[in-house]
PDB file of C-alpha atoms in Angstrom:
ATOM      1  CA  MET J   1      89.811  88.033  94.402  1.00  0.00           C
ATOM      2  CA  VAL J   2      92.144  87.806  90.714  1.00  0.00           C
ATOM      3  CA  ASN J   3      94.761  85.173  90.558  1.00  0.00           C
ATOM      4  CA  CYS J   4      98.075  86.087  89.303  1.00  0.00           C
ATOM      5  CA  ILE J   5     100.875  84.127  87.866  1.00  0.00           C
ATOM      6  CA  SER J   6     104.702  85.082  88.226  1.00  0.00           C
ATOM      7  CA  LEU J   7     106.227  82.540  87.404  1.00  0.00           C
ATOM      8  CA  ASN J   8     109.460  84.859  87.221  1.00  0.00           C
ATOM      9  CA  PRO J   9     109.723  87.670  90.230  1.00  0.00           C
ATOM     10  CA  SER J  10     112.328  90.250  90.409  1.00  0.00           C
ATOM     11  CA  LEU J  11     113.341  93.213  92.241  1.00  0.00           C
ATOM     12  CA  ASP J  12     112.937  96.290  90.764  1.00  0.00           C
ATOM     13  CA  LYS J  13     115.571  98.407  91.368  1.00  0.00           C
ATOM     14  CA  SER J  14     114.860 102.140  89.548  1.00  0.00           C
ATOM     15  CA  LEU J  15     117.509 104.668  89.624  1.00  0.00           C
ATOM     16  CA  THR J  16     117.394 107.425  87.603  1.00  0.00           C
ATOM     17  CA  ILE J  17     120.564 109.296  86.423  1.00  0.00           C
ATOM     18  CA  LYS J  18     121.449 112.672  84.750  1.00  0.00           C
ATOM     19  CA  GLY J  19     124.020 112.725  82.050  1.00  0.00           C
ATOM     20  CA  PHE J  20     124.308 108.870  81.594  1.00  0.00           C
ATOM     21  CA  VAL J  21     128.445 108.351  80.300  1.00  0.00           C
ATOM     22  CA  PHE J  22     130.771 105.486  79.692  1.00  0.00           C
ATOM     23  CA  TRP J  23     134.045 105.208  81.148  1.00  0.00           C
ATOM     24  CA  ASP J  24     133.241 106.961  84.327  1.00  0.00           C
ATOM     25  CA  ILE J  25     130.920 107.352  87.293  1.00  0.00           C
ATOM     26  CA  ASN J  26     127.342 108.201  87.148  1.00  0.00           C
ATOM     27  CA  ARG J  27     125.867 109.813  89.894  1.00  0.00           C
ATOM     28  CA  VAL J  28     122.674 108.191  90.651  1.00  0.00           C
ATOM     29  CA  ILE J  29     120.283 111.224  91.421  1.00  0.00           C
ATOM     30  CA  GLU J  30     117.246 108.574  92.936  1.00  0.00           C
ATOM     31  CA  SER J  31     116.511 105.444  93.688  1.00  0.00           C
ATOM     32  CA  ARG J  32     113.825 103.259  94.714  1.00  0.00           C
ATOM     33  CA  VAL J  33     112.955  99.482  95.324  1.00  0.00           C
ATOM     34  CA  ASP J  34     109.535  97.780  94.220  1.00  0.00           C
ATOM     35  CA  PRO J  35     108.914  93.931  93.976  1.00  0.00           C
ATOM     36  CA  GLY J  36     108.514  93.379  90.249  1.00  0.00           C
ATOM     37  CA  SER J  37     107.353  90.746  87.146  1.00  0.00           C
ATOM     38  CA  LYS J  38     104.290  91.319  84.869  1.00  0.00           C
ATOM     39  CA  GLY J  39     102.742  89.104  87.417  1.00  0.00           C
ATOM     40  CA  ILE J  40     103.041  90.230  90.524  1.00  0.00           C
ATOM     41  CA  ASN J  41     102.596  94.026  88.357  1.00  0.00           C
ATOM     42  CA  VAL J  42      99.782  92.996  87.568  1.00  0.00           C
ATOM     43  CA  GLY J  43      98.626  92.438  91.100  1.00  0.00           C
ATOM     44  CA  ARG J  44     100.084  95.613  92.387  1.00  0.00           C
ATOM     45  CA  VAL J  45      97.722  97.326  89.957  1.00  0.00           C
ATOM     46  CA  ILE J  46      94.903  94.705  91.172  1.00  0.00           C
ATOM     47  CA  GLN J  47      95.124  95.926  94.633  1.00  0.00           C
ATOM     48  CA  LYS J  48      95.731  99.313  93.756  1.00  0.00           C
ATOM     49  CA  LEU J  49      92.074 100.004  92.671  1.00  0.00           C
ATOM     50  CA  GLY J  50      90.833  98.346  95.232  1.00  0.00           C
ATOM     51  CA  GLY J  51      90.829  94.659  94.297  1.00  0.00           C
ATOM     52  CA  LYS J  52      92.272  92.142  96.114  1.00  0.00           C
ATOM     53  CA  ALA J  53      94.938  90.023  93.908  1.00  0.00           C
ATOM     54  CA  LYS J  54      96.502  87.056  95.289  1.00  0.00           C
ATOM     55  CA  ILE J  55      99.947  85.729  93.551  1.00  0.00           C
ATOM     56  CA  PHE J  56     101.676  82.546  92.390  1.00  0.00           C
ATOM     57  CA  GLY J  57     105.236  81.260  91.358  1.00  0.00           C
ATOM     58  CA  PHE J  58     108.642  80.968  93.093  1.00  0.00           C
ATOM     59  CA  ILE J  59     110.551  82.632  94.953  1.00  0.00           C
ATOM     60  CA  GLY J  60     113.307  82.486  97.183  1.00  0.00           C
ATOM     61  CA  GLY J  61     117.365  84.241  98.379  1.00  0.00           C
ATOM     62  CA  TYR J  62     117.800  86.826  99.596  1.00  0.00           C
ATOM     63  CA  THR J  63     116.071  88.599  96.875  1.00  0.00           C
ATOM     64  CA  GLY J  64     113.058  86.700  97.175  1.00  0.00           C
ATOM     65  CA  ARG J  65     112.902  87.353 101.118  1.00  0.00           C
ATOM     66  CA  GLN J  66     112.842  91.451  99.894  1.00  0.00           C
ATOM     67  CA  ILE J  67     110.416  90.536  97.220  1.00  0.00           C
ATOM     68  CA  GLN J  68     107.774  89.034  99.708  1.00  0.00           C
ATOM     69  CA  ASP J  69     108.649  92.031 102.535  1.00  0.00           C
ATOM     70  CA  LEU J  70     107.739  94.393  99.547  1.00  0.00           C
ATOM     71  CA  LEU J  71     104.382  93.022  98.313  1.00  0.00           C
ATOM     72  CA  LYS J  72     103.554  91.969 102.406  1.00  0.00           C
ATOM     73  CA  ARG J  73     103.802  96.428 102.819  1.00  0.00           C
ATOM     74  CA  GLU J  74     101.812  96.989  99.849  1.00  0.00           C
ATOM     75  CA  GLY J  75      99.287  94.227 100.888  1.00  0.00           C
ATOM     76  CA  VAL J  76      99.189  92.139  98.241  1.00  0.00           C
ATOM     77  CA  TYR J  77      98.499  88.977  98.644  1.00  0.00           C
ATOM     78  CA  HIS J  78     100.693  85.682  97.571  1.00  0.00           C
ATOM     79  CA  ASN J  79     101.305  81.623  98.106  1.00  0.00           C
ATOM     80  CA  LEU J  80     104.454  81.673  96.517  1.00  0.00           C
ATOM     81  CA  THR J  81     106.401  78.143  96.016  1.00  0.00           C
ATOM     82  CA  PRO J  82     110.166  78.206  97.410  1.00  0.00           C
ATOM     83  CA  ILE J  83     112.562  77.358  95.247  1.00  0.00           C
ATOM     84  CA  LYS J  84     116.890  76.625  96.207  1.00  0.00           C
ATOM     85  CA  GLY J  85     117.566  79.644  93.576  1.00  0.00           C
ATOM     86  CA  GLU J  86     117.912  83.236  94.030  1.00  0.00           C
ATOM     87  CA  ASN J  87     114.909  85.424  92.043  1.00  0.00           C
ATOM     88  CA  ARG J  88     116.080  88.007  89.612  1.00  0.00           C
ATOM     89  CA  THR J  89     116.989  91.220  90.198  1.00  0.00           C
ATOM     90  CA  ILE J  90     116.237  94.193  86.957  1.00  0.00           C
ATOM     91  CA  ILE J  91     117.740  97.372  87.227  1.00  0.00           C
ATOM     92  CA  ASN J  92     116.306  99.820  85.221  1.00  0.00           C
ATOM     93  CA  LEU J  93     118.027 103.247  84.377  1.00  0.00           C
ATOM     94  CA  PHE J  94     116.551 106.772  82.982  1.00  0.00           C
ATOM     95  CA  ASP J  95     118.705 109.389  82.146  1.00  0.00           C
ATOM     96  CA  LEU J  96     116.818 112.622  82.723  1.00  0.00           C
ATOM     97  CA  THR J  97     118.566 114.745  79.768  1.00  0.00           C
ATOM     98  CA  THR J  98     117.986 112.568  77.111  1.00  0.00           C
ATOM     99  CA  GLY J  99     114.894 110.922  77.680  1.00  0.00           C
ATOM    100  CA  ARG J 100     115.869 107.150  77.485  1.00  0.00           C
ATOM    101  CA  GLU J 101     115.213 104.318  79.382  1.00  0.00           C
ATOM    102  CA  ILE J 102     117.844 101.292  80.010  1.00  0.00           C
ATOM    103  CA  ARG J 103     116.211  97.841  80.867  1.00  0.00           C
ATOM    104  CA  ILE J 104     118.764  94.902  82.128  1.00  0.00           C
ATOM    105  CA  ASN J 105     117.024  91.737  83.150  1.00  0.00           C
ATOM    106  CA  GLU J 106     118.134  89.000  84.359  1.00  0.00           C
ATOM    107  CA  THR J 107     117.629  85.536  83.533  1.00  0.00           C
ATOM    108  CA  GLY J 108     116.145  84.375  86.642  1.00  0.00           C
ATOM    109  CA  PRO J 109     117.132  81.268  89.012  1.00  0.00           C
ATOM    110  CA  ARG J 110     116.614  77.255  87.490  1.00  0.00           C
ATOM    111  CA  ILE J 111     113.601  75.894  88.793  1.00  0.00           C
ATOM    112  CA  THR J 112     113.595  72.303  89.231  1.00  0.00           C
ATOM    113  CA  LYS J 113     111.313  69.468  88.847  1.00  0.00           C
ATOM    114  CA  GLY J 114     109.797  69.055  92.070  1.00  0.00           C
ATOM    115  CA  GLU J 115     109.065  72.606  93.001  1.00  0.00           C
ATOM    116  CA  ILE J 116     107.292  73.454  89.300  1.00  0.00           C
ATOM    117  CA  LYS J 117     105.268  70.484  90.633  1.00  0.00           C
ATOM    118  CA  ASN J 118     104.735  71.404  94.284  1.00  0.00           C
ATOM    119  CA  PHE J 119     104.031  75.714  92.085  1.00  0.00           C
ATOM    120  CA  LEU J 120     100.899  73.309  90.491  1.00  0.00           C
ATOM    121  CA  ASN J 121      99.670  71.819  93.074  1.00  0.00           C
ATOM    122  CA  SER J 122      99.366  74.713  95.148  1.00  0.00           C
ATOM    123  CA  LEU J 123      98.323  76.552  92.414  1.00  0.00           C
ATOM    124  CA  PHE J 124      95.377  74.673  91.523  1.00  0.00           C
ATOM    125  CA  HIS J 125      94.220  73.236  94.628  1.00  0.00           C
ATOM    126  CA  SER J 126      93.558  77.075  94.940  1.00  0.00           C
ATOM    127  CA  LEU J 127      91.654  77.756  92.268  1.00  0.00           C
ATOM    128  CA  ARG J 128      87.343  77.287  92.077  1.00  0.00           C
ATOM    129  CA  LYS J 129      85.013  78.122  89.779  1.00  0.00           C
ATOM    130  CA  TRP J 130      84.466  81.389  88.228  1.00  0.00           C
ATOM    131  CA  ASP J 131      87.846  82.017  89.390  1.00  0.00           C
ATOM    132  CA  PHE J 132      89.700  84.521  87.270  1.00  0.00           C
ATOM    133  CA  LEU J 133      93.973  83.421  86.627  1.00  0.00           C
ATOM    134  CA  VAL J 134      96.248  86.247  84.816  1.00  0.00           C
ATOM    135  CA  ILE J 135      99.075  84.103  82.866  1.00  0.00           C
ATOM    136  CA  SER J 136     101.837  86.074  82.622  1.00  0.00           C
ATOM    137  CA  GLY J 137     105.283  87.262  81.629  1.00  0.00           C
ATOM    138  CA  SER J 138     108.320  85.132  81.134  1.00  0.00           C
ATOM    139  CA  ILE J 139     109.221  81.660  82.419  1.00  0.00           C
ATOM    140  CA  PRO J 140     112.914  80.987  84.351  1.00  0.00           C
ATOM    141  CA  PRO J 141     115.104  77.804  82.903  1.00  0.00           C
ATOM    142  CA  GLY J 142     113.654  74.695  83.959  1.00  0.00           C
ATOM    143  CA  VAL J 143     111.033  75.424  83.187  1.00  0.00           C
ATOM    144  CA  SER J 144     109.034  73.985  79.976  1.00  0.00           C
ATOM    145  CA  GLY J 145     107.748  76.135  77.325  1.00  0.00           C
ATOM    146  CA  ASP J 146     104.232  74.338  77.091  1.00  0.00           C
ATOM    147  CA  ILE J 147     103.689  75.317  80.939  1.00  0.00           C
ATOM    148  CA  TYR J 148     101.045  77.951  80.298  1.00  0.00           C
ATOM    149  CA  ALA J 149      99.516  75.634  78.289  1.00  0.00           C
ATOM    150  CA  GLN J 150      99.237  73.103  80.705  1.00  0.00           C
ATOM    151  CA  ILE J 151      97.607  75.720  83.208  1.00  0.00           C
ATOM    152  CA  ILE J 152      95.552  76.939  80.505  1.00  0.00           C
ATOM    153  CA  ALA J 153      93.644  73.452  80.152  1.00  0.00           C
ATOM    154  CA  LYS J 154      93.433  72.490  83.459  1.00  0.00           C
ATOM    155  CA  ALA J 155      91.941  76.007  84.319  1.00  0.00           C
ATOM    156  CA  ASN J 156      89.389  75.659  81.721  1.00  0.00           C
ATOM    157  CA  ARG J 157      88.502  71.572  83.060  1.00  0.00           C
ATOM    158  CA  LEU J 158      87.867  73.726  85.951  1.00  0.00           C
ATOM    159  CA  GLY J 159      85.314  76.524  85.061  1.00  0.00           C
ATOM    160  CA  VAL J 160      88.379  79.422  85.416  1.00  0.00           C
ATOM    161  CA  LYS J 161      88.512  82.216  82.927  1.00  0.00           C
ATOM    162  CA  SER J 162      92.570  82.534  82.054  1.00  0.00           C
ATOM    163  CA  PHE J 163      94.274  85.517  80.686  1.00  0.00           C
ATOM    164  CA  LEU J 164      97.284  85.621  79.066  1.00  0.00           C
ATOM    165  CA  ASP J 165     100.209  87.911  78.416  1.00  0.00           C
ATOM    166  CA  SER J 166     102.985  86.417  77.673  1.00  0.00           C
ATOM    167  CA  ASP J 167     105.380  86.700  74.723  1.00  0.00           C
ATOM    168  CA  GLY J 168     107.524  83.416  72.630  1.00  0.00           C
ATOM    169  CA  GLU J 169     106.910  80.246  72.879  1.00  0.00           C
ATOM    170  CA  PRO J 170     105.183  80.486  76.084  1.00  0.00           C
ATOM    171  CA  PHE J 171     102.493  82.513  74.309  1.00  0.00           C
ATOM    172  CA  SER J 172     101.895  80.438  71.611  1.00  0.00           C
ATOM    173  CA  MET J 173     101.732  77.018  72.753  1.00  0.00           C
ATOM    174  CA  GLY J 174      99.171  78.560  75.014  1.00  0.00           C
ATOM    175  CA  LEU J 175      96.872  80.211  72.606  1.00  0.00           C
ATOM    176  CA  ASP J 176      96.606  76.352  71.423  1.00  0.00           C
ATOM    177  CA  ALA J 177      94.787  75.775  74.978  1.00  0.00           C
ATOM    178  CA  LYS J 178      92.008  78.332  74.158  1.00  0.00           C
ATOM    179  CA  PRO J 179      92.377  80.975  76.961  1.00  0.00           C
ATOM    180  CA  PHE J 180      89.414  83.314  77.958  1.00  0.00           C
ATOM    181  CA  LEU J 181      91.722  86.802  76.950  1.00  0.00           C
ATOM    182  CA  VAL J 182      94.603  87.500  75.818  1.00  0.00           C
ATOM    183  CA  LYS J 183      96.651  90.861  75.618  1.00  0.00           C
ATOM    184  CA  PRO J 184      99.453  90.894  73.159  1.00  0.00           C
ATOM    185  CA  ASN J 185     101.146  94.224  72.456  1.00  0.00           C
ATOM    186  CA  ARG J 186     101.783  94.352  68.664  1.00  0.00           C
ATOM    187  CA  TYR J 187     105.133  93.080  68.291  1.00  0.00           C
ATOM    188  CA  GLU J 188     103.878  89.922  70.467  1.00  0.00           C
ATOM    189  CA  LEU J 189     101.453  89.783  67.725  1.00  0.00           C
ATOM    190  CA  GLY J 190     103.986  89.784  64.916  1.00  0.00           C
ATOM    191  CA  ARG J 191     106.219  87.149  66.320  1.00  0.00           C
ATOM    192  CA  ALA J 192     103.177  84.904  67.024  1.00  0.00           C
ATOM    193  CA  LEU J 193     102.084  85.000  63.943  1.00  0.00           C
ATOM    194  CA  ASN J 194     105.424  85.410  62.228  1.00  0.00           C
ATOM    195  CA  ARG J 195     104.965  88.255  60.645  1.00  0.00           C
ATOM    196  CA  GLU J 196     105.062  92.213  60.759  1.00  0.00           C
ATOM    197  CA  ILE J 197     101.813  94.151  62.097  1.00  0.00           C
ATOM    198  CA  LYS J 198     102.564  97.667  60.781  1.00  0.00           C
ATOM    199  CA  ASN J 199      99.210  99.286  60.461  1.00  0.00           C
ATOM    200  CA  VAL J 200      95.226  99.021  62.119  1.00  0.00           C
ATOM    201  CA  LYS J 201      94.167  96.863  59.642  1.00  0.00           C
ATOM    202  CA  ASP J 202      96.852  94.124  59.937  1.00  0.00           C
ATOM    203  CA  VAL J 203      96.300  94.214  63.599  1.00  0.00           C
ATOM    204  CA  ILE J 204      92.454  93.810  63.205  1.00  0.00           C
ATOM    205  CA  GLU J 205      94.040  90.968  60.950  1.00  0.00           C
ATOM    206  CA  GLY J 206      95.391  89.085  62.898  1.00  0.00           C
ATOM    207  CA  ALA J 207      93.579  89.444  65.982  1.00  0.00           C
ATOM    208  CA  ARG J 208      90.670  87.905  64.018  1.00  0.00           C
ATOM    209  CA  GLU J 209      93.550  85.037  62.943  1.00  0.00           C
ATOM    210  CA  ILE J 210      94.176  84.416  66.871  1.00  0.00           C
ATOM    211  CA  GLN J 211      90.541  84.751  67.537  1.00  0.00           C
ATOM    212  CA  LYS J 212      89.817  81.512  65.308  1.00  0.00           C
ATOM    213  CA  LYS J 213      91.579  79.361  67.492  1.00  0.00           C
ATOM    214  CA  GLY J 214      88.425  79.557  70.196  1.00  0.00           C
ATOM    215  CA  ILE J 215      89.696  82.668  71.649  1.00  0.00           C
ATOM    216  CA  GLU J 216      86.574  85.036  73.230  1.00  0.00           C
ATOM    217  CA  VAL J 217      88.057  88.309  74.254  1.00  0.00           C
ATOM    218  CA  VAL J 218      91.506  89.301  71.700  1.00  0.00           C
ATOM    219  CA  VAL J 219      93.444  92.694  73.096  1.00  0.00           C
ATOM    220  CA  VAL J 220      95.937  93.968  71.419  1.00  0.00           C
ATOM    221  CA  SER J 221      97.866  97.222  73.101  1.00  0.00           C
ATOM    222  CA  GLY J 222     100.052  99.292  71.017  1.00  0.00           C
ATOM    223  CA  GLY J 223     101.751 102.338  73.111  1.00  0.00           C
ATOM    224  CA  LYS J 224     100.699 105.717  71.741  1.00  0.00           C
ATOM    225  CA  LYS J 225      98.580 104.128  69.400  1.00  0.00           C
ATOM    226  CA  ASP J 226      95.350 103.034  70.338  1.00  0.00           C
ATOM    227  CA  ILE J 227      93.926  99.591  71.657  1.00  0.00           C
ATOM    228  CA  ILE J 228      92.440  97.318  69.759  1.00  0.00           C
ATOM    229  CA  CYS J 229      89.960  94.599  70.802  1.00  0.00           C
ATOM    230  CA  LEU J 230      87.974  91.586  69.161  1.00  0.00           C
ATOM    231  CA  TYR J 231      84.892  90.308  70.915  1.00  0.00           C
ATOM    232  CA  LYS J 232      82.919  87.469  69.256  1.00  0.00           C
ATOM    233  CA  ASP J 233      81.643  89.543  65.922  1.00  0.00           C
ATOM    234  CA  SER J 234      82.072  93.357  68.372  1.00  0.00           C
ATOM    235  CA  LEU J 235      85.608  95.240  67.052  1.00  0.00           C
ATOM    236  CA  PHE J 236      86.316  98.067  69.494  1.00  0.00           C
ATOM    237  CA  LYS J 237      89.179 100.465  69.511  1.00  0.00           C
ATOM    238  CA  ILE J 238      89.967 102.259  72.643  1.00  0.00           C
ATOM    239  CA  SER J 239      91.621 105.546  72.772  1.00  0.00           C
ATOM    240  CA  PRO J 240      93.377 106.601  76.125  1.00  0.00           C
ATOM    241  CA  PRO J 241      93.942 110.197  77.294  1.00  0.00           C
ATOM    242  CA  HIS J 242      97.094 111.848  76.038  1.00  0.00           C
ATOM    243  CA  VAL J 243      98.933 112.013  79.207  1.00  0.00           C
ATOM    244  CA  PRO J 244     102.346 113.598  79.896  1.00  0.00           C
ATOM    245  CA  VAL J 245     104.779 110.265  79.619  1.00  0.00           C
ATOM    246  CA  GLN J 246     107.499 109.788  82.511  1.00  0.00           C
ATOM    247  CA  SER J 247     107.817 105.794  82.185  1.00  0.00           C
ATOM    248  CA  THR J 248     106.897 102.848  80.007  1.00  0.00           C
ATOM    249  CA  ILE J 249     107.527 100.613  82.174  1.00  0.00           C
ATOM    250  CA  GLY J 250     104.815  98.505  83.732  1.00  0.00           C
ATOM    251  CA  ALA J 251     101.976 100.728  81.577  1.00  0.00           C
ATOM    252  CA  GLY J 252     100.789  96.990  79.796  1.00  0.00           C
ATOM    253  CA  ASP J 253     100.551  95.259  82.904  1.00  0.00           C
ATOM    254  CA  ALA J 254      98.722  97.932  84.652  1.00  0.00           C
ATOM    255  CA  LEU J 255      95.765  97.867  81.078  1.00  0.00           C
ATOM    256  CA  SER J 256      95.537  94.334  81.942  1.00  0.00           C
ATOM    257  CA  GLY J 257      95.452  94.442  85.896  1.00  0.00           C
ATOM    258  CA  GLY J 258      92.601  97.271  85.259  1.00  0.00           C
ATOM    259  CA  ILE J 259      90.921  94.730  82.664  1.00  0.00           C
ATOM    260  CA  ALA J 260      90.974  91.969  85.136  1.00  0.00           C
ATOM    261  CA  TYR J 261      89.888  93.623  88.465  1.00  0.00           C
ATOM    262  CA  SER J 262      86.786  95.457  86.693  1.00  0.00           C
ATOM    263  CA  LEU J 263      85.209  91.646  84.787  1.00  0.00           C
ATOM    264  CA  ALA J 264      85.975  89.537  88.107  1.00  0.00           C
ATOM    265  CA  LEU J 265      83.610  92.579  89.690  1.00  0.00           C
ATOM    266  CA  GLY J 266      81.289  91.528  86.512  1.00  0.00           C
ATOM    267  CA  SER J 267      81.888  94.880  84.542  1.00  0.00           C
ATOM    268  CA  SER J 268      80.631  95.337  81.271  1.00  0.00           C
ATOM    269  CA  LEU J 269      84.077  94.603  78.608  1.00  0.00           C
ATOM    270  CA  GLU J 270      83.760  98.145  77.573  1.00  0.00           C
ATOM    271  CA  ASP J 271      84.130  99.610  81.300  1.00  0.00           C
ATOM    272  CA  ALA J 272      86.854  96.328  81.206  1.00  0.00           C
ATOM    273  CA  LEU J 273      88.765  98.474  78.742  1.00  0.00           C
ATOM    274  CA  ARG J 274      88.276 102.022  79.733  1.00  0.00           C
ATOM    275  CA  LEU J 275      89.758 100.875  83.341  1.00  0.00           C
ATOM    276  CA  GLY J 276      92.271  98.616  81.432  1.00  0.00           C
ATOM    277  CA  ALA J 277      93.429 101.537  79.368  1.00  0.00           C
ATOM    278  CA  ALA J 278      92.743 104.706  82.166  1.00  0.00           C
ATOM    279  CA  ALA J 279      95.247 102.556  84.511  1.00  0.00           C
ATOM    280  CA  GLY J 280      97.607 101.775  81.904  1.00  0.00           C
ATOM    281  CA  SER J 281      97.747 105.593  81.125  1.00  0.00           C
ATOM    282  CA  ALA J 282      98.294 106.830  84.336  1.00  0.00           C
ATOM    283  CA  LYS J 283     100.935 104.095  84.898  1.00  0.00           C
ATOM    284  CA  VAL J 284     103.261 106.070  82.329  1.00  0.00           C
ATOM    285  CA  MET J 285     102.745 109.196  84.284  1.00  0.00           C
ATOM    286  CA  MET J 286     104.925 108.205  87.041  1.00  0.00           C
ATOM    287  CA  PRO J 287     108.527 107.777  87.285  1.00  0.00           C
ATOM    288  CA  GLY J 288     110.023 104.087  87.051  1.00  0.00           C
ATOM    289  CA  THR J 289     108.443 101.230  88.839  1.00  0.00           C
ATOM    290  CA  LYS J 290     106.112 103.468  91.130  1.00  0.00           C
ATOM    291  CA  LEU J 291     102.207 102.838  91.091  1.00  0.00           C
ATOM    292  CA  PHE J 292      99.827 105.708  89.937  1.00  0.00           C
ATOM    293  CA  SER J 293      97.026 106.761  92.715  1.00  0.00           C
ATOM    294  CA  ASN J 294      93.457 105.589  92.536  1.00  0.00           C
ATOM    295  CA  SER J 295      91.884 109.114  92.298  1.00  0.00           C
ATOM    296  CA  LEU J 296      94.120 109.512  89.392  1.00  0.00           C
ATOM    297  CA  VAL J 297      92.680 106.596  87.644  1.00  0.00           C
ATOM    298  CA  LYS J 298      89.288 107.440  88.140  1.00  0.00           C
ATOM    299  CA  SER J 299      89.216 111.038  86.580  1.00  0.00           C
ATOM    300  CA  LEU J 300      91.450 109.419  83.396  1.00  0.00           C
ATOM    301  CA  PHE J 301      88.834 106.916  82.932  1.00  0.00           C
ATOM    302  CA  LYS J 302      86.574 109.808  81.835  1.00  0.00           C
ATOM    303  CA  LYS J 303      88.420 110.700  79.424  1.00  0.00           C
ATOM    304  CA  VAL J 304      89.047 107.271  77.724  1.00  0.00           C
ATOM    305  CA  LYS J 305      86.869 106.509  74.151  1.00  0.00           C
ATOM    306  CA  VAL J 306      85.858 103.815  73.278  1.00  0.00           C
ATOM    307  CA  THR J 307      84.581 103.228  69.862  1.00  0.00           C
ATOM    308  CA  ARG J 308      82.404  99.908  67.996  1.00  0.00           C
ATOM    309  CA  LEU J 309      84.100  99.710  65.104  1.00  0.00           C
ATOM    310  CA  ASN J 310      82.699  98.017  61.707  1.00  0.00           C
ATOM    311  CA  LEU J 311      84.465  94.698  61.811  1.00  0.00           C
ATOM    312  CA  TRP J 312      83.555  94.149  58.357  1.00  0.00           C
ATOM    313  CA  THR J 313      84.920  96.571  56.101  1.00  0.00           C
TER     314      THR J 313
END
């Protein structure tokens, strides 16, 4: 089982319209509701791939009950800490005419010190040596920016391998705690290093700088561009297959979920990268927050190209 942290769960509402207009009514052609946030997305992907995921985080209010019901329907196990506040909602708008996406994210509820303490107690009571812990997404108001660093440091002492996928202060501070694996995209990598990432050379140099902090595996995603992975003295370029894109929402989480699930099974890093890339490709082929089929991932897995590069050139 892979443990996934989702401190700021959401209810994702995806609405499809045709020809967005201002100052008039926009009629919804199609809609769907899914449990959301990066940590939950990772858990859902792992479950879809045939694994078992356990979600830790905060849950509260009517929105929280909806999130729990949806997770239960998908068979995703969770140990979410109750809070007094109400979980957030995310609205995803898809315009069929322009092909554009608009995403509107609420900030999330304010978390109390007592609720944070309850969450940490629940999490660390459940973790066991050799477990895999995926830490991803934003943090809600009331939670300190060093929360991920705290969790990673404790996980390291417990012999738990942590996987960090976040942004801003929680990501930068989390790096100093030395997680086993990090997965920024190119923009997140640039923000962490306070410089622009323009090309593959910049990605590799940035990954090497991150690795020097004591992190074993650095995976940098790039949307339509190749994925770059640095592990010890090995450098990999992962080229996903070209597929028709319906929505990019959750693609990075699918990549994370595929890698985490595969590594937790004991697969090689190359196979884990290949599965993650296949899952990410499958996700962009789906509309909105809809997940892919396992059979689609298996077919794409064979088309992912993993190339070992020379790190010193």
